[in-house]
C-alpha positions as YAML, in Angstrom:
chain: A
units: angstrom
residues:
- id: 1
  name: UNK
  ca: [65.60, 77.37, 76.61]
- id: 2
  name: UNK
  ca: [62.09, 78.53, 75.24]
- id: 3
  name: UNK
  ca: [62.04, 82.18, 75.40]
- id: 4
  name: UNK
  ca: [60.47, 83.31, 78.70]
- id: 5
  name: UNK
  ca: [57.01, 85.10, 78.26]
- id: 6
  name: UNK
  ca: [57.80, 87.58, 80.93]
- id: 7
  name: UNK
  ca: [60.83, 89.20, 79.26]
- id: 8
  name: UNK
  ca: [59.02, 92.46, 78.49]
- id: 9
  name: UNK
  ca: [57.39, 92.74, 82.05]
- id: 10
  name: UNK
  ca: [60.77, 91.94, 83.62]
- id: 11
  name: UNK
  ca: [62.63, 94.58, 81.85]
- id: 12
  name: UNK
  ca: [60.11, 97.28, 81.77]
- id: 13
  name: UNK
  ca: [57.82, 96.63, 84.99]
- id: 14
  name: UNK
  ca: [56.94, 99.10, 87.44]
- id: 15
  name: UNK
  ca: [59.38, 99.48, 90.28]
- id: 16
  name: UNK
  ca: [58.33, 99.72, 93.99]
- id: 17
  name: UNK
  ca: [59.82, 102.32, 96.40]
- id: 18
  name: UNK
  ca: [61.32, 101.03, 99.71]
- id: 19
  name: UNK
  ca: [62.31, 103.14, 102.71]
- id: 20
  name: UNK
  ca: [65.93, 102.36, 103.85]
- id: 21
  name: UNK
  ca: [69.16, 104.18, 104.59]
- id: 22
  name: UNK
  ca: [71.06, 103.21, 101.60]
- id: 23
  name: UNK
  ca: [70.28, 101.86, 98.15]
- id: 24
  name: UNK
  ca: [72.36, 98.82, 98.97]
- id: 25
  name: UNK
  ca: [70.51, 98.18, 102.29]
- id: 26
  name: UNK
  ca: [67.21, 98.53, 100.41]
- id: 27
  name: UNK
  ca: [68.32, 95.94, 97.88]
- id: 28
  name: UNK
  ca: [69.79, 93.47, 100.67]
- id: 29
  name: UNK
  ca: [66.51, 93.79, 102.64]
- id: 30
  name: UNK
  ca: [64.24, 93.21, 99.72]
- id: 31
  name: UNK
  ca: [66.28, 90.10, 98.27]
- id: 32
  name: UNK
  ca: [66.37, 88.54, 101.94]
- id: 33
  name: UNK
  ca: [62.82, 89.07, 102.32]
- id: 34
  name: UNK
  ca: [62.00, 87.41, 98.84]
- id: 35
  name: UNK
  ca: [64.53, 84.50, 99.89]
- id: 36
  name: UNK
  ca: [62.52, 84.00, 103.24]
- id: 37
  name: UNK
  ca: [59.36, 83.23, 101.33]
- id: 38
  name: UNK
  ca: [61.07, 80.24, 99.84]
- id: 39
  name: UNK
  ca: [59.08, 80.14, 96.68]
- id: 40
  name: UNK
  ca: [62.42, 80.38, 94.89]
- id: 41
  name: UNK
  ca: [64.70, 77.48, 96.17]
- id: 42
  name: UNK
  ca: [67.87, 79.41, 95.31]
- id: 43
  name: UNK
  ca: [68.83, 82.32, 93.43]
- id: 44
  name: UNK
  ca: [71.69, 84.73, 92.60]
- id: 45
  name: UNK
  ca: [72.17, 88.27, 91.70]
- id: 46
  name: UNK
  ca: [74.82, 90.33, 90.19]
- id: 47
  name: UNK
  ca: [74.71, 94.15, 89.28]
- id: 48
  name: UNK
  ca: [77.42, 95.63, 87.34]
- id: 49
  name: UNK
  ca: [78.77, 98.25, 84.85]
- id: 50
  name: UNK
  ca: [81.37, 97.64, 82.03]
- id: 51
  name: UNK
  ca: [84.22, 98.09, 84.49]
- id: 52
  name: UNK
  ca: [82.73, 97.73, 88.01]
- id: 53
  name: UNK
  ca: [81.08, 95.14, 90.27]
- id: 54
  name: UNK
  ca: [78.40, 96.89, 92.41]
- id: 55
  name: UNK
  ca: [76.67, 93.86, 93.86]
- id: 56
  name: UNK
  ca: [77.02, 89.90, 93.62]
- id: 57
  name: UNK
  ca: [75.36, 87.70, 96.03]
- id: 58
  name: UNK
  ca: [73.70, 84.15, 96.15]
- id: 59
  name: UNK
  ca: [70.44, 83.48, 98.27]
- id: 60
  name: UNK
  ca: [68.51, 80.33, 99.42]
- id: 61
  name: UNK
  ca: [69.94, 76.94, 98.56]
- id: 62
  name: UNK
  ca: [71.56, 75.38, 95.64]
- id: 63
  name: UNK
  ca: [70.59, 72.01, 97.11]
- id: 64
  name: UNK
  ca: [67.94, 72.03, 99.90]
- id: 65
  name: UNK
  ca: [68.10, 68.36, 100.75]
- id: 66
  name: UNK
  ca: [72.11, 68.89, 101.62]
- id: 67
  name: UNK
  ca: [71.55, 72.35, 103.03]
- id: 68
  name: UNK
  ca: [74.08, 73.70, 100.45]
- id: 69
  name: UNK
  ca: [73.84, 77.57, 99.99]
- id: 70
  name: UNK
  ca: [73.33, 79.19, 96.59]
- id: 71
  name: UNK
  ca: [76.68, 81.25, 95.93]
- id: 72
  name: UNK
  ca: [77.83, 83.46, 93.10]
- id: 73
  name: UNK
  ca: [80.09, 80.60, 91.73]
- id: 74
  name: UNK
  ca: [77.15, 78.11, 92.03]
- id: 75
  name: UNK
  ca: [76.74, 76.50, 88.43]
- id: 76
  name: UNK
  ca: [73.56, 75.94, 86.77]
- id: 77
  name: UNK
  ca: [71.91, 75.57, 83.09]
- id: 78
  name: UNK
  ca: [71.33, 78.98, 81.85]
- id: 79
  name: UNK
  ca: [68.96, 78.14, 79.09]
- id: 80
  name: UNK
  ca: [68.54, 80.33, 76.17]
- id: 81
  name: UNK
  ca: [71.28, 82.89, 77.15]
- id: 82
  name: UNK
  ca: [73.40, 80.25, 75.69]
- id: 83
  name: UNK
  ca: [72.34, 81.55, 72.22]
- id: 84
  name: UNK
  ca: [74.28, 84.81, 72.70]
- id: 85
  name: UNK
  ca: [77.50, 82.50, 72.82]
- id: 86
  name: UNK
  ca: [76.41, 81.33, 69.28]
- id: 87
  name: UNK
  ca: [76.11, 85.12, 68.28]
- id: 88
  name: UNK
  ca: [79.50, 85.88, 69.75]
- id: 89
  name: UNK
  ca: [81.07, 82.79, 67.95]
- id: 90
  name: UNK
  ca: [79.58, 83.62, 64.66]
- id: 91
  name: UNK
  ca: [81.30, 87.17, 64.93]
- id: 92
  name: UNK
  ca: [84.68, 85.45, 65.61]
- id: 93
  name: UNK
  ca: [84.25, 83.11, 62.59]
- id: 94
  name: UNK
  ca: [83.41, 86.25, 60.69]
- id: 95
  name: UNK
  ca: [86.56, 88.00, 61.84]
- id: 96
  name: UNK
  ca: [88.67, 84.78, 61.16]
- id: 97
  name: UNK
  ca: [87.31, 84.88, 57.36]
- id: 98
  name: UNK
  ca: [85.55, 81.34, 57.80]
- id: 99
  name: UNK
  ca: [82.23, 82.78, 56.47]
- id: 100
  name: UNK
  ca: [80.11, 85.86, 56.07]
- id: 101
  name: UNK
  ca: [76.65, 86.20, 57.77]
- id: 102
  name: UNK
  ca: [75.21, 86.01, 54.05]
- id: 103
  name: UNK
  ca: [76.87, 82.64, 53.43]
- id: 104
  name: UNK
  ca: [74.23, 80.07, 52.56]
- id: 105
  name: UNK
  ca: [74.33, 77.26, 54.83]
- id: 106
  name: UNK
  ca: [74.36, 74.70, 52.20]
- id: 107
  name: UNK
  ca: [77.67, 76.08, 51.27]
- id: 108
  name: UNK
  ca: [79.13, 74.87, 54.73]
- id: 109
  name: UNK
  ca: [76.95, 71.89, 55.87]
- id: 110
  name: UNK
  ca: [77.62, 68.02, 54.92]
- id: 111
  name: UNK
  ca: [73.98, 67.47, 54.38]
- id: 112
  name: UNK
  ca: [71.33, 70.01, 52.63]
- id: 113
  name: UNK
  ca: [68.89, 72.01, 54.50]
- id: 114
  name: UNK
  ca: [66.10, 73.06, 52.03]
- id: 115
  name: UNK
  ca: [62.77, 74.74, 53.11]
- id: 116
  name: UNK
  ca: [60.26, 72.21, 51.43]
- id: 117
  name: UNK
  ca: [57.68, 75.01, 50.77]
- id: 118
  name: UNK
  ca: [60.52, 77.48, 49.11]
- id: 119
  name: UNK
  ca: [63.32, 75.06, 47.73]
- id: 120
  name: UNK
  ca: [64.69, 78.05, 45.64]
- id: 121
  name: UNK
  ca: [65.20, 80.16, 48.62]
- id: 122
  name: UNK
  ca: [68.58, 79.76, 50.32]
- id: 123
  name: UNK
  ca: [68.90, 79.76, 54.08]
- id: 124
  name: UNK
  ca: [71.71, 81.85, 55.24]
- id: 125
  name: UNK
  ca: [73.68, 82.15, 58.50]
- id: 126
  name: UNK
  ca: [71.97, 85.67, 58.75]
- id: 127
  name: UNK
  ca: [68.73, 83.90, 58.73]
- id: 128
  name: UNK
  ca: [69.60, 81.56, 61.45]
- id: 129
  name: UNK
  ca: [71.02, 84.25, 63.65]
- id: 130
  name: UNK
  ca: [67.75, 86.19, 63.43]
- id: 131
  name: UNK
  ca: [65.29, 83.62, 63.80]
- id: 132
  name: UNK
  ca: [63.93, 84.32, 60.28]
- id: 133
  name: UNK
  ca: [65.17, 80.94, 58.67]
- id: 134
  name: UNK
  ca: [61.67, 79.44, 58.39]
- id: 135
  name: UNK
  ca: [62.84, 76.68, 60.67]
- id: 136
  name: UNK
  ca: [60.08, 75.86, 63.33]
- id: 137
  name: UNK
  ca: [60.37, 73.92, 66.55]
- id: 138
  name: UNK
  ca: [57.54, 71.55, 65.94]
- id: 139
  name: UNK
  ca: [57.30, 69.81, 69.55]
- id: 140
  name: UNK
  ca: [56.84, 66.44, 68.06]
- id: 141
  name: UNK
  ca: [60.45, 66.59, 66.93]
- id: 142
  name: UNK
  ca: [62.10, 69.25, 69.00]
- id: 143
  name: UNK
  ca: [61.29, 67.42, 72.46]
- id: 144
  name: UNK
  ca: [63.58, 64.71, 71.13]
- id: 145
  name: UNK
  ca: [66.32, 67.19, 72.08]
- id: 146
  name: UNK
  ca: [65.77, 66.82, 75.81]
- id: 147
  name: UNK
  ca: [67.59, 63.76, 77.35]
- id: 148
  name: UNK
  ca: [67.38, 62.52, 81.03]
- id: 149
  name: UNK
  ca: [70.78, 61.62, 82.47]
- id: 150
  name: UNK
  ca: [69.39, 58.52, 84.07]
- id: 151
  name: UNK
  ca: [65.73, 57.81, 82.97]
- id: 152
  name: UNK
  ca: [65.48, 54.66, 85.08]
- id: 153
  name: UNK
  ca: [65.61, 56.59, 88.24]
- id: 154
  name: UNK
  ca: [63.00, 58.96, 87.33]
- id: 155
  name: UNK
  ca: [59.26, 58.59, 88.60]
- id: 156
  name: UNK
  ca: [57.18, 61.35, 86.89]
- id: 157
  name: UNK
  ca: [54.15, 60.85, 89.11]
- id: 158
  name: UNK
  ca: [55.68, 62.67, 91.90]
- id: 159
  name: UNK
  ca: [55.60, 65.81, 90.05]
- id: 160
  name: UNK
  ca: [52.82, 68.10, 89.08]
- id: 161
  name: UNK
  ca: [50.67, 67.21, 86.19]
- id: 162
  name: UNK
  ca: [52.41, 69.29, 83.50]
- id: 163
  name: UNK
  ca: [55.82, 68.46, 84.62]
- id: 164
  name: UNK
  ca: [55.00, 64.69, 84.82]
- id: 165
  name: UNK
  ca: [53.53, 64.53, 81.25]
- id: 166
  name: UNK
  ca: [56.66, 66.16, 80.11]
- id: 167
  name: UNK
  ca: [58.98, 63.96, 81.62]
- id: 168
  name: UNK
  ca: [56.92, 60.93, 80.16]
- id: 169
  name: UNK
  ca: [57.29, 62.27, 76.74]
- id: 170
  name: UNK
  ca: [61.04, 62.59, 76.90]
- id: 171
  name: UNK
  ca: [61.99, 59.58, 79.10]
- id: 172
  name: UNK
  ca: [62.94, 57.36, 76.26]
- id: 173
  name: UNK
  ca: [64.95, 59.98, 74.23]
- id: 174
  name: UNK
  ca: [68.52, 58.93, 73.44]
- id: 175
  name: UNK
  ca: [71.78, 61.26, 73.38]
- id: 176
  name: UNK
  ca: [73.06, 61.78, 69.78]
- id: 177
  name: UNK
  ca: [75.52, 63.98, 68.33]
- id: 178
  name: UNK
  ca: [74.51, 67.58, 67.43]
- id: 179
  name: UNK
  ca: [74.97, 66.95, 63.66]
- id: 180
  name: UNK
  ca: [73.01, 63.60, 63.89]
- id: 181
  name: UNK
  ca: [70.13, 65.21, 65.53]
- id: 182
  name: UNK
  ca: [69.90, 68.02, 63.10]
- id: 183
  name: UNK
  ca: [70.11, 65.98, 60.06]
- id: 184
  name: UNK
  ca: [67.21, 63.70, 61.58]
- id: 185
  name: UNK
  ca: [65.02, 66.88, 61.95]
- id: 186
  name: UNK
  ca: [65.97, 68.96, 58.96]
- id: 187
  name: UNK
  ca: [66.15, 66.46, 56.03]
- id: 188
  name: UNK
  ca: [63.28, 64.49, 54.31]
- id: 189
  name: UNK
  ca: [64.74, 61.02, 55.17]
- id: 190
  name: UNK
  ca: [65.35, 61.97, 58.81]
- id: 191
  name: UNK
  ca: [63.26, 60.21, 61.46]
- id: 192
  name: UNK
  ca: [62.30, 63.50, 63.05]
- id: 193
  name: UNK
  ca: [61.49, 65.23, 59.83]
- id: 194
  name: UNK
  ca: [57.91, 66.65, 59.47]
- id: 195
  name: UNK
  ca: [56.50, 69.26, 57.13]
- id: 196
  name: UNK
  ca: [55.63, 71.30, 60.26]
- id: 197
  name: UNK
  ca: [59.33, 71.82, 60.96]
- id: 198
  name: UNK
  ca: [59.03, 74.59, 58.52]
- id: 199
  name: UNK
  ca: [56.96, 77.71, 58.47]
- id: 200
  name: UNK
  ca: [54.68, 78.76, 55.68]
- id: 201
  name: UNK
  ca: [56.71, 81.56, 54.81]
- id: 202
  name: UNK
  ca: [60.10, 81.81, 52.85]
- id: 203
  name: UNK
  ca: [63.59, 82.41, 54.61]
- id: 204
  name: UNK
  ca: [63.85, 86.16, 55.43]
- id: 205
  name: UNK
  ca: [60.15, 86.81, 55.49]
- id: 206
  name: UNK
  ca: [59.24, 86.18, 59.13]
- id: 207
  name: UNK
  ca: [60.76, 86.23, 62.61]
- id: 208
  name: UNK
  ca: [60.05, 83.09, 64.34]
- id: 209
  name: UNK
  ca: [62.05, 82.09, 67.47]
- id: 210
  name: UNK
  ca: [63.75, 78.75, 66.63]
- id: 211
  name: UNK
  ca: [65.95, 76.51, 69.00]
- id: 212
  name: UNK
  ca: [66.67, 74.24, 66.13]
- id: 213
  name: UNK
  ca: [67.83, 76.95, 63.87]
- id: 214
  name: UNK
  ca: [70.01, 78.17, 66.63]
- id: 215
  name: UNK
  ca: [71.67, 74.97, 67.16]
- id: 216
  name: UNK
  ca: [72.15, 74.64, 63.33]
- id: 217
  name: UNK
  ca: [74.02, 77.84, 63.22]
- id: 218
  name: UNK
  ca: [76.49, 76.69, 66.05]
- id: 219
  name: UNK
  ca: [76.84, 73.43, 63.83]
- id: 220
  name: UNK
  ca: [77.83, 75.48, 60.86]
- id: 221
  name: UNK
  ca: [80.51, 76.89, 63.18]
- id: 222
  name: UNK
  ca: [81.82, 73.39, 63.88]
- id: 223
  name: UNK
  ca: [81.85, 72.09, 60.36]
- id: 224
  name: UNK
  ca: [83.40, 75.30, 58.79]
- id: 225
  name: UNK
  ca: [86.04, 75.61, 61.53]
- id: 226
  name: UNK
  ca: [86.85, 71.91, 62.30]
- id: 227
  name: UNK
  ca: [86.48, 72.58, 66.02]
- id: 228
  name: UNK
  ca: [83.40, 71.34, 68.12]
- id: 229
  name: UNK
  ca: [81.29, 74.20, 69.42]
- id: 230
  name: UNK
  ca: [82.58, 73.51, 72.98]
- id: 231
  name: UNK
  ca: [86.28, 73.66, 71.86]
- id: 232
  name: UNK
  ca: [85.47, 76.89, 69.71]
- id: 233
  name: UNK
  ca: [83.91, 78.81, 72.45]
- id: 234
  name: UNK
  ca: [86.60, 77.60, 75.20]
- id: 235
  name: UNK
  ca: [89.27, 79.00, 72.84]
- id: 236
  name: UNK
  ca: [87.70, 82.12, 71.81]
- id: 237
  name: UNK
  ca: [85.40, 83.06, 74.62]
- id: 238
  name: UNK
  ca: [85.85, 81.23, 78.06]
- id: 239
  name: UNK
  ca: [89.68, 81.17, 78.13]
- id: 240
  name: UNK
  ca: [90.16, 85.12, 76.83]
- id: 241
  name: UNK
  ca: [87.55, 86.30, 79.33]
- id: 242
  name: UNK
  ca: [88.61, 83.77, 82.36]
- id: 243
  name: UNK
  ca: [85.14, 81.99, 82.59]
- id: 244
  name: UNK
  ca: [85.76, 79.46, 85.17]
- id: 245
  name: UNK
  ca: [83.03, 76.97, 86.05]
- id: 246
  name: UNK
  ca: [81.72, 77.11, 82.52]
- id: 247
  name: UNK
  ca: [81.02, 74.33, 79.93]
- id: 248
  name: UNK
  ca: [78.54, 72.45, 77.81]
- id: 249
  name: UNK
  ca: [78.16, 69.50, 79.69]
- id: 250
  name: UNK
  ca: [78.16, 67.95, 83.29]
- id: 251
  name: UNK
  ca: [81.52, 66.46, 82.49]
- id: 252
  name: UNK
  ca: [83.04, 69.92, 81.71]
- id: 253
  name: UNK
  ca: [82.19, 71.63, 84.97]
- id: 254
  name: UNK
  ca: [82.68, 70.75, 88.69]
- id: 255
  name: UNK
  ca: [79.71, 68.77, 89.47]
- id: 256
  name: UNK
  ca: [79.82, 69.66, 93.05]
- id: 257
  name: UNK
  ca: [79.21, 73.29, 92.41]
- id: 258
  name: UNK
  ca: [76.30, 72.46, 90.29]
- id: 259
  name: UNK
  ca: [72.78, 73.33, 91.60]
- id: 260
  name: UNK
  ca: [70.02, 70.87, 92.09]
- id: 261
  name: UNK
  ca: [66.86, 72.21, 90.05]
- id: 262
  name: UNK
  ca: [63.34, 72.22, 91.37]
- id: 263
  name: UNK
  ca: [59.82, 71.69, 90.04]
- id: 264
  name: UNK
  ca: [56.81, 73.75, 90.78]
- id: 265
  name: UNK
  ca: [56.02, 71.68, 93.79]
- id: 266
  name: UNK
  ca: [59.39, 71.58, 95.38]
- id: 267
  name: UNK
  ca: [60.39, 68.08, 94.14]
- id: 268
  name: UNK
  ca: [64.12, 68.11, 92.86]
- id: 269
  name: UNK
  ca: [64.03, 67.47, 89.19]
- id: 270
  name: UNK
  ca: [66.38, 64.73, 87.39]
- id: 271
  name: UNK
  ca: [69.50, 65.90, 85.67]
- id: 272
  name: UNK
  ca: [69.03, 66.28, 81.86]
- id: 273
  name: UNK
  ca: [71.17, 67.50, 78.86]
- id: 274
  name: UNK
  ca: [70.20, 68.71, 75.36]
- id: 275
  name: UNK
  ca: [71.06, 67.16, 71.87]
- id: 276
  name: UNK
  ca: [70.72, 70.65, 70.70]
- id: 277
  name: UNK
  ca: [72.88, 71.95, 73.43]
- id: 278
  name: UNK
  ca: [74.24, 75.21, 71.85]
- id: 279
  name: UNK
  ca: [70.77, 76.65, 72.09]
- id: 280
  name: UNK
  ca: [70.44, 76.35, 75.81]
- id: 281
  name: UNK
  ca: [72.72, 74.02, 77.44]
- id: 282
  name: UNK
  ca: [75.44, 76.07, 78.85]
- id: 283
  name: UNK
  ca: [76.29, 75.51, 82.48]
- id: 284
  name: UNK
  ca: [78.16, 78.49, 84.25]
- id: 285
  name: UNK
  ca: [77.76, 80.82, 87.41]
- id: 286
  name: UNK
  ca: [76.59, 84.32, 87.75]
- id: 287
  name: UNK
  ca: [80.14, 85.30, 88.63]
- id: 288
  name: UNK
  ca: [81.39, 83.85, 85.19]
- id: 289
  name: UNK
  ca: [78.49, 85.33, 83.26]
- id: 290
  name: UNK
  ca: [79.01, 88.67, 84.54]
- id: 291
  name: UNK
  ca: [82.58, 88.59, 83.24]
- id: 292
  name: UNK
  ca: [81.04, 87.60, 79.93]
- id: 293
  name: UNK
  ca: [78.55, 90.47, 79.68]
- id: 294
  name: UNK
  ca: [81.06, 93.05, 80.89]
- id: 295
  name: UNK
  ca: [83.56, 91.93, 78.09]
- id: 296
  name: UNK
  ca: [80.84, 92.27, 75.55]
- id: 297
  name: UNK
  ca: [79.86, 95.83, 76.71]
- id: 298
  name: UNK
  ca: [83.81, 96.83, 76.69]
- id: 299
  name: UNK
  ca: [84.03, 95.25, 73.10]
- id: 300
  name: UNK
  ca: [81.11, 97.30, 72.12]
- id: 301
  name: UNK
  ca: [82.68, 100.40, 73.43]
- id: 302
  name: UNK
  ca: [86.12, 99.41, 71.67]
- id: 303
  name: UNK
  ca: [87.72, 98.74, 75.07]
- id: 304
  name: UNK
  ca: [88.22, 94.78, 74.85]
- id: 305
  name: UNK
  ca: [89.67, 92.48, 72.32]
- id: 306
  name: UNK
  ca: [87.04, 89.78, 72.84]
- id: 307
  name: UNK
  ca: [85.23, 91.12, 69.81]
- id: 308
  name: UNK
  ca: [86.09, 93.95, 67.46]
- id: 309
  name: UNK
  ca: [83.99, 96.85, 68.22]
- id: 310
  name: UNK
  ca: [82.24, 96.99, 64.75]
- id: 311
  name: UNK
  ca: [81.32, 93.22, 64.87]
- id: 312
  name: UNK
  ca: [80.00, 93.57, 68.34]
- id: 313
  name: UNK
  ca: [77.91, 96.51, 67.28]
- id: 314
  name: UNK
  ca: [76.63, 94.73, 64.31]
- id: 315
  name: UNK
  ca: [75.92, 91.52, 66.65]
- id: 316
  name: UNK
  ca: [73.58, 93.47, 68.94]
- id: 317
  name: UNK
  ca: [72.08, 96.10, 66.83]
- id: 318
  name: UNK
  ca: [68.51, 95.65, 65.34]
- id: 319
  name: UNK
  ca: [68.36, 93.04, 62.62]
- id: 320
  name: UNK
  ca: [64.87, 92.26, 62.42]
- id: 321
  name: UNK
  ca: [62.24, 94.74, 61.17]
- id: 322
  name: UNK
  ca: [58.80, 95.28, 62.37]
- id: 323
  name: UNK
  ca: [57.39, 93.71, 59.08]
- id: 324
  name: UNK
  ca: [59.49, 90.54, 59.82]
- id: 325
  name: UNK
  ca: [57.48, 90.46, 63.28]
- id: 326
  name: UNK
  ca: [54.27, 90.91, 61.62]
- id: 327
  name: UNK
  ca: [53.62, 94.29, 63.58]
- id: 328
  name: UNK
  ca: [54.35, 97.59, 61.91]
- id: 329
  name: UNK
  ca: [54.30, 99.23, 65.38]
- id: 330
  name: UNK
  ca: [56.85, 96.93, 67.05]
- id: 331
  name: UNK
  ca: [59.54, 98.76, 68.51]
- id: 332
  name: UNK
  ca: [61.76, 95.90, 69.89]
- id: 333
  name: UNK
  ca: [64.05, 94.05, 67.73]
- id: 334
  name: UNK
  ca: [66.68, 91.25, 67.69]
- id: 335
  name: UNK
  ca: [70.26, 91.27, 66.87]
- id: 336
  name: UNK
  ca: [72.55, 88.07, 66.03]
- id: 337
  name: UNK
  ca: [71.02, 85.97, 69.00]
- id: 338
  name: UNK
  ca: [70.82, 89.01, 71.28]
- id: 339
  name: UNK
  ca: [67.74, 91.02, 72.17]
- id: 340
  name: UNK
  ca: [67.65, 94.47, 71.27]
- id: 341
  name: UNK
  ca: [64.78, 96.54, 73.27]
- id: 342
  name: UNK
  ca: [63.76, 100.14, 72.40]
- id: 343
  name: UNK
  ca: [67.34, 100.97, 71.58]
- id: 344
  name: UNK
  ca: [68.15, 100.71, 75.41]
- id: 345
  name: UNK
  ca: [68.19, 97.33, 76.56]
- id: 346
  name: UNK
  ca: [70.43, 94.49, 75.31]
- id: 347
  name: UNK
  ca: [70.63, 90.85, 76.51]
- id: 348
  name: UNK
  ca: [68.77, 87.66, 76.63]
- id: 349
  name: UNK
  ca: [66.70, 85.48, 79.09]
- id: 350
  name: UNK
  ca: [66.67, 81.78, 79.52]
- id: 351
  name: UNK
  ca: [63.88, 79.33, 80.79]
- id: 352
  name: UNK
  ca: [63.79, 75.56, 80.92]
- id: 353
  name: UNK
  ca: [62.55, 73.00, 83.27]
- id: 354
  name: UNK
  ca: [63.90, 73.80, 86.81]
- id: 355
  name: UNK
  ca: [65.51, 77.24, 85.90]
- id: 356
  name: UNK
  ca: [65.26, 80.87, 84.86]
- id: 357
  name: UNK
  ca: [67.90, 83.23, 83.83]
- id: 358
  name: UNK
  ca: [68.00, 86.78, 83.04]
- id: 359
  name: UNK
  ca: [70.96, 88.90, 81.61]
- id: 360
  name: UNK
  ca: [70.31, 92.62, 80.67]
- id: 361
  name: UNK
  ca: [72.47, 95.73, 80.07]
- id: 362
  name: UNK
  ca: [70.77, 99.04, 80.13]
- id: 363
  name: UNK
  ca: [72.50, 101.48, 77.84]
- id: 364
  name: UNK
  ca: [71.05, 104.52, 79.25]
- id: 365
  name: UNK
  ca: [72.32, 104.16, 82.75]
- id: 366
  name: UNK
  ca: [75.25, 102.19, 81.76]
- id: 367
  name: UNK
  ca: [74.56, 99.29, 84.13]
- id: 368
  name: UNK
  ca: [73.51, 95.69, 83.95]
- id: 369
  name: UNK
  ca: [72.25, 92.83, 85.96]
- id: 370
  name: UNK
  ca: [72.37, 88.87, 85.71]
- id: 371
  name: UNK
  ca: [69.74, 86.74, 87.82]
- id: 372
  name: UNK
  ca: [69.66, 83.08, 88.07]
- id: 373
  name: UNK
  ca: [67.17, 80.81, 90.00]
- id: 374
  name: UNK
  ca: [67.22, 76.89, 90.16]
- id: 375
  name: UNK
  ca: [63.51, 76.75, 90.40]
- id: 376
  name: UNK
  ca: [60.81, 76.25, 87.76]
- id: 377
  name: UNK
  ca: [59.17, 79.46, 86.73]
- id: 378
  name: UNK
  ca: [57.49, 78.47, 83.54]
- id: 379
  name: UNK
  ca: [53.66, 77.92, 84.50]
- id: 380
  name: UNK
  ca: [54.55, 78.72, 88.06]
- id: 381
  name: UNK
  ca: [52.97, 82.29, 88.89]
- id: 382
  name: UNK
  ca: [53.98, 82.07, 92.61]
- id: 383
  name: UNK
  ca: [57.66, 81.79, 91.44]
- id: 384
  name: UNK
  ca: [57.30, 84.31, 88.57]
- id: 385
  name: UNK
  ca: [56.07, 86.90, 91.11]
- id: 386
  name: UNK
  ca: [59.10, 86.20, 93.27]
- id: 387
  name: UNK
  ca: [61.42, 86.86, 90.31]
- id: 388
  name: UNK
  ca: [59.52, 89.91, 89.38]
- id: 389
  name: UNK
  ca: [60.05, 91.01, 92.98]
- id: 390
  name: UNK
  ca: [63.84, 90.32, 92.62]
- id: 391
  name: UNK
  ca: [64.06, 92.43, 89.22]
- id: 392
  name: UNK
  ca: [62.02, 95.12, 90.59]
- id: 393
  name: UNK
  ca: [64.50, 95.57, 93.55]
- id: 394
  name: UNK
  ca: [67.51, 95.27, 91.24]
- id: 395
  name: UNK
  ca: [65.94, 98.15, 88.80]
- id: 396
  name: UNK
  ca: [65.43, 100.27, 92.01]
- id: 397
  name: UNK
  ca: [68.92, 99.91, 93.13]
- id: 398
  name: UNK
  ca: [70.40, 100.59, 89.67]
- id: 399
  name: UNK
  ca: [68.53, 103.92, 89.24]
- id: 400
  name: UNK
  ca: [69.35, 104.85, 92.72]
- id: 401
  name: UNK
  ca: [73.09, 104.42, 92.01]
- id: 402
  name: UNK
  ca: [72.84, 106.24, 88.72]
- id: 403
  name: UNK
  ca: [70.89, 109.04, 90.20]
- id: 404
  name: UNK
  ca: [73.68, 109.33, 92.77]
- id: 405
  name: UNK
  ca: [76.35, 109.23, 89.91]
- id: 406
  name: UNK
  ca: [74.63, 111.86, 88.07]
- id: 407
  name: UNK
  ca: [74.25, 114.10, 91.25]
- id: 408
  name: UNK
  ca: [77.99, 113.61, 92.12]
- id: 409
  name: UNK
  ca: [79.01, 114.67, 88.34]
...
């Protein structure tokens, strides 16, 4: 769920030109060719507008050993794209009158969260949703979020050096409830508490991407509404959209449809879950996630009841200033758990052991795309190159379709 480093490259990268008869034939040829390289075990692509589906296909394998193909309804962990569901849930809670974005978290929580260096500065829901709370993902405590499903079956030595080291670090972690983990990490008497869990700047001063802060926002929804976060999202997001094959745990989805994930060396990775699951633990398919982003776009345009248009616009507009980024020339920003780039691109990406996901909508051409792969891409330049090639092919197709639409108009 760590934010993927290639975001800017993937959404602005140079797009190659291929000769083929039609835009769709060019796209299919390119994606088929990438699949043949087998650097990505499997991947899925969806291209859409608010109301139309232009392209949706799976390539390679959801499970190599079982020769199981990757399909549009193949399920996998989507990493930090999960955070956008926290954003939507916050807006839903605001619409229900549960709290406002300026509500201090300590007006909601059953335990106090106080920035140790700035105890008089209150942390608000807005701070959590914009990654400006001052909460920091200090690895010593944050890595305790990852929990292997069956650690007794895991042999770290069969993986590459970095992955083996990481699996050894998390092998003894235990599953605990979301609130229990957060209290352990954020309160002085907690066993995961450390002064480095907080920045040296006060709440509201600086943008610093925080998974723990994101999970805390979801927990505030739980406490304030009396519904678990899975129950809240099921009631207010999944069911209204018709997001099948979607859930926050293995128990909530059809395990037979779930993709096997793979390390850099092609070894199958062990299944794992997250104690801070709202920040990166949603399991869904490109088919279902496409329905979600289409509903968000229609809500933005005032043509869907998932969210009121004004709340949707507030959620995805720029909320973080260049000063908070520490760069006065910064042109990109962040909404409430939604990336907001150059007033054109909105969405999010996700990266975790064994997966990479992309979900972006381009306002200028009114088209978007979703991309999943069940292959580790972080610290894997070969796989990253193939993901870049896929995204280039997607962008070439989108521009061709847009040009054709403009020509016909």
